[in-house]
Tab-separated table of C-alpha atoms in Angstrom:
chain	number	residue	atom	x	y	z
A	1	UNK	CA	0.000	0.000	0.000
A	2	UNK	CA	2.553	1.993	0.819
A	3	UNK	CA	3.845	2.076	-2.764
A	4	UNK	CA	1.152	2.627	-4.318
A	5	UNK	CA	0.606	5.640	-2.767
A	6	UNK	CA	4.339	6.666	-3.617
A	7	UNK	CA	3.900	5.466	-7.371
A	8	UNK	CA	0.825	8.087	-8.570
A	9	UNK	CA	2.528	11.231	-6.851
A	10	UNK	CA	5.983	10.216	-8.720
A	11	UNK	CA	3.972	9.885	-11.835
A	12	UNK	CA	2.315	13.354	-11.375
A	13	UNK	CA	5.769	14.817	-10.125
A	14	UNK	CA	7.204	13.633	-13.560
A	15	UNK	CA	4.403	15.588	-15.672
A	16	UNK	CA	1.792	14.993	-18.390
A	17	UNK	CA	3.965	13.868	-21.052
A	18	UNK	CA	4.273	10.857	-19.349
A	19	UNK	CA	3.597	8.406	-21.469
A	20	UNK	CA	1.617	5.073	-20.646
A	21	UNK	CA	4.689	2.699	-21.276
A	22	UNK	CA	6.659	5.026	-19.420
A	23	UNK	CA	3.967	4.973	-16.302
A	24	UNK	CA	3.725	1.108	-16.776
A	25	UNK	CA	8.093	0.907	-16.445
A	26	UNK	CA	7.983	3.320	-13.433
A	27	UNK	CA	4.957	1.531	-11.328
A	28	UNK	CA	6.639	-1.741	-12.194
A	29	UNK	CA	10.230	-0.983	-10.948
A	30	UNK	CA	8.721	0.806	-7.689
A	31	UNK	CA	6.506	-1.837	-6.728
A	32	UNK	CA	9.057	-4.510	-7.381
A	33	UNK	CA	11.477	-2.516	-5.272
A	34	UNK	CA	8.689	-2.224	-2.416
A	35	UNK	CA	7.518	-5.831	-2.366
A	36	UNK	CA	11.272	-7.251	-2.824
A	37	UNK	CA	11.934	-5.846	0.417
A	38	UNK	CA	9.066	-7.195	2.408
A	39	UNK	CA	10.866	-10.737	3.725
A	40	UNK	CA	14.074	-8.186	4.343
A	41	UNK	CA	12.286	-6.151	6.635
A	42	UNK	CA	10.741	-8.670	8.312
A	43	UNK	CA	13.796	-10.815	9.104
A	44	UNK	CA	15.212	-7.336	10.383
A	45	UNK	CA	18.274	-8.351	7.760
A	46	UNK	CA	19.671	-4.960	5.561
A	47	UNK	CA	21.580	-7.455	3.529
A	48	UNK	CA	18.224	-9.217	2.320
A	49	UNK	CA	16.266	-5.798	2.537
A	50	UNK	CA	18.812	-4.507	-0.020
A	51	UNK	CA	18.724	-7.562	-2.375
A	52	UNK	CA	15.461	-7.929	-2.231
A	53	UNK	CA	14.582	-4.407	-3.520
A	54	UNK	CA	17.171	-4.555	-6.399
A	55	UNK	CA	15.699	-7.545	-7.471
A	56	UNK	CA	12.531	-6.786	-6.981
A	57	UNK	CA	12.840	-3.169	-9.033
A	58	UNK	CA	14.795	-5.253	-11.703
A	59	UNK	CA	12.241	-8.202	-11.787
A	60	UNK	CA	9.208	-5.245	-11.873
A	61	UNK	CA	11.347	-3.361	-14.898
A	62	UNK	CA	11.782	-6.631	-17.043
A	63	UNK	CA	8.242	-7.626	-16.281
A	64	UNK	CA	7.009	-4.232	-17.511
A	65	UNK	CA	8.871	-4.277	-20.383
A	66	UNK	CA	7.154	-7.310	-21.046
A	67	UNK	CA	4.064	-5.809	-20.198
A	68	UNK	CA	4.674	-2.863	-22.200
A	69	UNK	CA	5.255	-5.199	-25.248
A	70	UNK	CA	1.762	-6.624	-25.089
A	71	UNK	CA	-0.275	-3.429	-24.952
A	72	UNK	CA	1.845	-2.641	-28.157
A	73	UNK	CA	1.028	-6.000	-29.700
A	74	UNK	CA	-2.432	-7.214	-28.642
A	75	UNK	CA	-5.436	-5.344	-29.945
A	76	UNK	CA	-8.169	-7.345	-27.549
A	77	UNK	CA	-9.812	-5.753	-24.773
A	78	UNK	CA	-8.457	-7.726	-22.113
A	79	UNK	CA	-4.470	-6.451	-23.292
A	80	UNK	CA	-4.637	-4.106	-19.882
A	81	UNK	CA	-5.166	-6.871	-17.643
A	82	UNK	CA	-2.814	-9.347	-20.017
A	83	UNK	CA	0.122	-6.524	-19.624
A	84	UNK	CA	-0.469	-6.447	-15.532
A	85	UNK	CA	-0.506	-9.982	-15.354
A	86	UNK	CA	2.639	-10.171	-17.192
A	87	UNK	CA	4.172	-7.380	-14.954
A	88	UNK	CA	3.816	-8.888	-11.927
A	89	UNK	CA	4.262	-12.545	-12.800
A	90	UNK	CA	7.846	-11.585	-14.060
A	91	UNK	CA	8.303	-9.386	-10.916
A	92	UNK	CA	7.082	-12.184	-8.276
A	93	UNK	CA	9.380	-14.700	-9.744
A	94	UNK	CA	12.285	-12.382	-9.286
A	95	UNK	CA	11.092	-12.103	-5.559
A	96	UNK	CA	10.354	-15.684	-4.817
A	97	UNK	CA	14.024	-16.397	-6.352
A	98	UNK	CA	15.804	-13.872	-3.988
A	99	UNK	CA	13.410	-15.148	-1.111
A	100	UNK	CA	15.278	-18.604	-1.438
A	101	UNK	CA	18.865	-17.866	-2.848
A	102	UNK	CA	20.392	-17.918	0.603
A	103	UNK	CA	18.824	-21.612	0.799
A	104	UNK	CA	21.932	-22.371	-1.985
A	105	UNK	CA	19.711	-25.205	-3.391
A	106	UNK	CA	18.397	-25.353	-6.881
A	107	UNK	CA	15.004	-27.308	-5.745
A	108	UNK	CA	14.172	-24.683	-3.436
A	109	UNK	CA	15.205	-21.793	-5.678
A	110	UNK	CA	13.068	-22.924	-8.405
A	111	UNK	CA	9.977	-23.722	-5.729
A	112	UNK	CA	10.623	-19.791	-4.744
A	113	UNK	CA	10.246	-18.754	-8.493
A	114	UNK	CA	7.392	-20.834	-8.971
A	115	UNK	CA	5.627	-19.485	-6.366
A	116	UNK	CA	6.495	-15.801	-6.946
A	117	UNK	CA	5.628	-16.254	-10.547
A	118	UNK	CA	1.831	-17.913	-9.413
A	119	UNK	CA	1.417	-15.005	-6.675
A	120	UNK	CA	2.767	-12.076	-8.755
A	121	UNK	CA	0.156	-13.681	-11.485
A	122	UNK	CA	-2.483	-14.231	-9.376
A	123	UNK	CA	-1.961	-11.134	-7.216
A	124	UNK	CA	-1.371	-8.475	-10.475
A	125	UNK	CA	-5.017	-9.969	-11.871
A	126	UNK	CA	-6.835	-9.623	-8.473
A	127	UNK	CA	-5.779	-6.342	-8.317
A	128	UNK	CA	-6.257	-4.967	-11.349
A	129	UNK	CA	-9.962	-6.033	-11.255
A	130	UNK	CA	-10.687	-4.640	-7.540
A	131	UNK	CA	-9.135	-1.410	-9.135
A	132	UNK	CA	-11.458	-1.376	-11.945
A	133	UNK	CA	-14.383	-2.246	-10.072
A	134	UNK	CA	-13.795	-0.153	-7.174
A	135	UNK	CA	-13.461	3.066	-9.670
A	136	UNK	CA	-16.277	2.311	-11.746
A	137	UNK	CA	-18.646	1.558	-8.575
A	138	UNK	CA	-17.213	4.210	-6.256
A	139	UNK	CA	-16.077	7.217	-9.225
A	140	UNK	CA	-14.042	8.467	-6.851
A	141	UNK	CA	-14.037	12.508	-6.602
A	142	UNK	CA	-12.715	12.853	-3.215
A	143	UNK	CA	-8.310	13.095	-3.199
A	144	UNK	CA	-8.751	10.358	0.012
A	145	UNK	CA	-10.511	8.262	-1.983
A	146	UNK	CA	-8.861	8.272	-5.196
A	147	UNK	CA	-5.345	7.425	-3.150
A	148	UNK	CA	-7.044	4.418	-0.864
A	149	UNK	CA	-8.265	2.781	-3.893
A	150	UNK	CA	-4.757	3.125	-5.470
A	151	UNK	CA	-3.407	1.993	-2.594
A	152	UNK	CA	-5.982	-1.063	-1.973
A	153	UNK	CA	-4.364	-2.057	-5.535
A	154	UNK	CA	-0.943	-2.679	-4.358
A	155	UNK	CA	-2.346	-4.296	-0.833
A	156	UNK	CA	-3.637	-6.783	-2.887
A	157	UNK	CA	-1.200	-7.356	-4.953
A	158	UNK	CA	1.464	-7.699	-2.162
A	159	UNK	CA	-1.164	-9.667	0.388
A	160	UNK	CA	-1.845	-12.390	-2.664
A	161	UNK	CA	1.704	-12.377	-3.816
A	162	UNK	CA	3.243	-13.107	-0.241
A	163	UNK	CA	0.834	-15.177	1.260
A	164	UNK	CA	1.377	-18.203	-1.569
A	165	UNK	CA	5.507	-17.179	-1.584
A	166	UNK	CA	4.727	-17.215	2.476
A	167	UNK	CA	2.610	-20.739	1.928
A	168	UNK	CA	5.848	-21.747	-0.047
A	169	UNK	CA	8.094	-21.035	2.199
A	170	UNK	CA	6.515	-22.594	5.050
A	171	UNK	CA	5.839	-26.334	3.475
A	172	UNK	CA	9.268	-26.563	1.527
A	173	UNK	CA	11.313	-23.884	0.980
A	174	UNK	CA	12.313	-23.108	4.956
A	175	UNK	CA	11.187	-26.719	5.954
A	176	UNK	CA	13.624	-27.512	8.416
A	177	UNK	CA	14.492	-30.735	10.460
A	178	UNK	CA	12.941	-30.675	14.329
A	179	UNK	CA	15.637	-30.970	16.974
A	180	UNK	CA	15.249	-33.577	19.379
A	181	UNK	CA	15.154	-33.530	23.166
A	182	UNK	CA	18.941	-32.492	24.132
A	183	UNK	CA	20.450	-31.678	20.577
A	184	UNK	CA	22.051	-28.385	20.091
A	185	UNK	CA	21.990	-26.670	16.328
A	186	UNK	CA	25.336	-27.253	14.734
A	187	UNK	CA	25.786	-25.951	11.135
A	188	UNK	CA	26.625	-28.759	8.824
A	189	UNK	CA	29.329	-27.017	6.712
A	190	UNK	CA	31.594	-25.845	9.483
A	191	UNK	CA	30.266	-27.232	12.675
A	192	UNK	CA	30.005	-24.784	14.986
A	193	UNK	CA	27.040	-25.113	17.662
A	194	UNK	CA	24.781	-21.748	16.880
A	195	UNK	CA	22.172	-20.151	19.332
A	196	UNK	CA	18.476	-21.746	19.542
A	197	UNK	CA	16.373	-18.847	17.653
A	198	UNK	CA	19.388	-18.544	14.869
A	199	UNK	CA	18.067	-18.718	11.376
A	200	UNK	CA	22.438	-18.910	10.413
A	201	UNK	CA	25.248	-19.922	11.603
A	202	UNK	CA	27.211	-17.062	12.907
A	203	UNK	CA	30.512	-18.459	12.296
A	204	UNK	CA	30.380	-18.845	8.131
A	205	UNK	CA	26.705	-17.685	7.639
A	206	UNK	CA	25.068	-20.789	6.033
A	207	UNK	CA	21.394	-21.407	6.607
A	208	UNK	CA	20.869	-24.016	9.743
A	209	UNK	CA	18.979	-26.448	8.020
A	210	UNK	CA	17.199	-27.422	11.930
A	211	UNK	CA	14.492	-25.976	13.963
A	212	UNK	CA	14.002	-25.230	17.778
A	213	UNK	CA	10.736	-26.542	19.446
A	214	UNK	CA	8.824	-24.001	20.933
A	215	UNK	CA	9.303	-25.136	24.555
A	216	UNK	CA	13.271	-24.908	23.507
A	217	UNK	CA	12.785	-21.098	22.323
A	218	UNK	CA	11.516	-19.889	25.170
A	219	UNK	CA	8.849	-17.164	23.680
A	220	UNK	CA	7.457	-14.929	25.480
A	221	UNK	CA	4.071	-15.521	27.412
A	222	UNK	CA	1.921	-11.880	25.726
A	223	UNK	CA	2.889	-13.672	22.289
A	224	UNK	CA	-0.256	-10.974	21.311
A	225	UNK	CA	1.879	-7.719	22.681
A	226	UNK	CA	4.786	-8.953	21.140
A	227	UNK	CA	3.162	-9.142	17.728
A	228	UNK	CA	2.234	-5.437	18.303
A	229	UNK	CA	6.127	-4.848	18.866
A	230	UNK	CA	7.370	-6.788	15.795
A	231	UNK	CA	4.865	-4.964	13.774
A	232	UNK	CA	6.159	-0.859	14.869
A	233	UNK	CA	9.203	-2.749	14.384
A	234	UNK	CA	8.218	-3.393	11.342
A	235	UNK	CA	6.984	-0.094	10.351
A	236	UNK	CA	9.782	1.728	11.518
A	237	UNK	CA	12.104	-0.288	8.930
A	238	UNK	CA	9.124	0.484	6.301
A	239	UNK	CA	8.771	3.980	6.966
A	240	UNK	CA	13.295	4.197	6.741
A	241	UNK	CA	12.616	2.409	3.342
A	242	UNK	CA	9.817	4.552	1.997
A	243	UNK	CA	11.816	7.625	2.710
A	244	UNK	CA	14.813	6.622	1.229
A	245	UNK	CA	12.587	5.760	-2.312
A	246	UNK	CA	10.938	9.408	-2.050
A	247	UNK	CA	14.425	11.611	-1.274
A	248	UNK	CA	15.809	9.948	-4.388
A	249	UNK	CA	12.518	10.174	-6.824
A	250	UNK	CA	12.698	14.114	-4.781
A	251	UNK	CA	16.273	14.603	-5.609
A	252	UNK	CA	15.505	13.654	-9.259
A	253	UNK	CA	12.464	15.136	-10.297
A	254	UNK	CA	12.296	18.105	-8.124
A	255	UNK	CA	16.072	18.417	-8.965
A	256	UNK	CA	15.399	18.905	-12.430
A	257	UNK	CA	13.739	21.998	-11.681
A	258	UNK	CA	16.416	23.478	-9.183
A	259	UNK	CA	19.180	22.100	-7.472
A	260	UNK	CA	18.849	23.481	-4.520
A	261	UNK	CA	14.852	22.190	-4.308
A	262	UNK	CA	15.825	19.017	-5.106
A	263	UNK	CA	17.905	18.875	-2.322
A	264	UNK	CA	15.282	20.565	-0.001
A	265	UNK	CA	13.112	17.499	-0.758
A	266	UNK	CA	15.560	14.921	0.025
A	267	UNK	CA	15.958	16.527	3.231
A	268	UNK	CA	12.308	16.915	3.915
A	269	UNK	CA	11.660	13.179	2.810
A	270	UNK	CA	14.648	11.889	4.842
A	271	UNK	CA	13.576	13.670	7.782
A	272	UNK	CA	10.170	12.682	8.031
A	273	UNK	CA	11.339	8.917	7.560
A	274	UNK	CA	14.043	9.503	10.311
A	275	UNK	CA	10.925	10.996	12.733
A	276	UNK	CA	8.743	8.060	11.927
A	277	UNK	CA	11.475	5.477	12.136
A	278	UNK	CA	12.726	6.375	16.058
A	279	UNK	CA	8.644	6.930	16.719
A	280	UNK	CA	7.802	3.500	15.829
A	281	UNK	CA	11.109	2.177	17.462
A	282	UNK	CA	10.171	3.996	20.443
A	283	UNK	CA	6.756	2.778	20.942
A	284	UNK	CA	8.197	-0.754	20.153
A	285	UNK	CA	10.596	-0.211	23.058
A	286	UNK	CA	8.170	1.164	25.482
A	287	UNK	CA	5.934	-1.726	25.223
A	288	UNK	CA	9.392	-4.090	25.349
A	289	UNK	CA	9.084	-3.771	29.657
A	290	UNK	CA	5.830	-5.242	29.381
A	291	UNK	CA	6.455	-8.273	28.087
């Protein structure tokens, strides 16, 4: 959602002349980059954050190149849908891939693709019809309005695309083998014993192909409050990344009118993501005690 509300005021900071393969490129790489760094951010990981947004904007480019390809070649009615489809489907698989490459197996890599390519699909075609329907029930005059039902678009599309790369994930791609009573998680490249909630070994960084019982994790007992922290954790990372995406497009666009506005809105855009980011943080630590 939050990307979609980024994408429409980048396409009206760029001007009229822009034209629709042009607006089809630019909502493809941006939503890419947002929805490549979803797993990032929740992991708390930079390293897959960063990844996962290059990939993502590259996977959302390509796919709207394809896109852009079929609304030049097919005359049918349905060629708007056909291109969004396309979009997305190219940009999930690039998603699921980079979801899995730290797994360092083929199998899971192309399970990851598969299932990027099915939710992007799936996702890009539920989306595009709640859009259509929603404006031609609702014909939206009210600013609000107009941006929540661009927005619903890409909380659809992202819901959709990471709940069956989630679903993925969770039967094969992360399935991991259940330590027994006593047995301590040793990495099996370099054998080094590794902490019970580690997803890696800290010693050479491979993925621990085992899992903790819960009784051996010792969560905490508000597993409800600390939901609520994970997800200002969460939205403080978000709100770092979304800031970061609108001082560039800032710097850019507004910096092709005057330098020195250009710069004003990258410091106004970095800012207000810095303020948000030690807000959420903050909250997420005051509630911390309570647990």
């Amino acid at each position: 959602m939050a990307g979609w509300w980024i994408i429409p005021a980048a396409s009206r900071a760029a001007g009229s002349g822009l034209s629709q393969t042009s607006h089809l490129l630019m909502t493809g790489a941006l939503g890419g980059l947002f929805l490549g760094t979803v797993e990032g951010m929740m992991e708390e990981s930079t390293l897959k954050t960063l990844v996962g947004g290059l990939i993502g904007l590259l996977g959302g480019f390509l796919g709207a190149t394809l896109g852009a390809w079929v609304l030049r070649s097919v005359t049918s009615s349905s060629s708007g849908m056909t291109a969004v489809v396309s979009t997305w489907a190219v940009a999930g698989l690039a998603i699921g891939m980079v979801s899995a490459w730290l797994e360092r197996k083929p199998a899971r890599i192309l399970a990851g693709a598969a299932a990027g390519l099915l939710g992007g699909a799936l996702g890009g075609w539920l989306g595009y019809q709640m859009y259509a329907s929603l404006t031609d029930i609702a014909k939206p005059g009210l600013w609000g309005l107009k941006r929540a039902i661009e927005g619903s678009t890409g909380a659809i599309l992202g819901a959709v695309l990471w709940f069956v790369l989630g679903m993925a994930e969770k039967v094969y791609i992360f399935k991991r083998r259940t330590l027994k009573s006593g047995e301590k998680k040793v990495c099996e490249l370099c054998h080094e014993t590794s902490a019970m909630n580690a997803w890696y070994c800290a010693q050479c960084g491979t993925v621990l192909q085992v899992a903790a019982s819960p009784e051996n994790l010792e969560l905490p007992k508000r597993r409800s409050l600390a939901r609520l922290i994970s997800a200002c954790q969460f939205l403080g990372r978000l709100s770092g990344t979304a800031s970061v995406v609108i001082a560039v497009l800032a710097a850019g666009f507004l910096g092709s009118i005057n330098f020195f506005l250009g710069l004003f809105g990258m410091l106004v855009a970095a800012l207000g993501g810095y303020i948000l980011y030690i807000l959420f943080n903050g909250l997420a630590e005051l509630l911390s005690p309570v647990l």
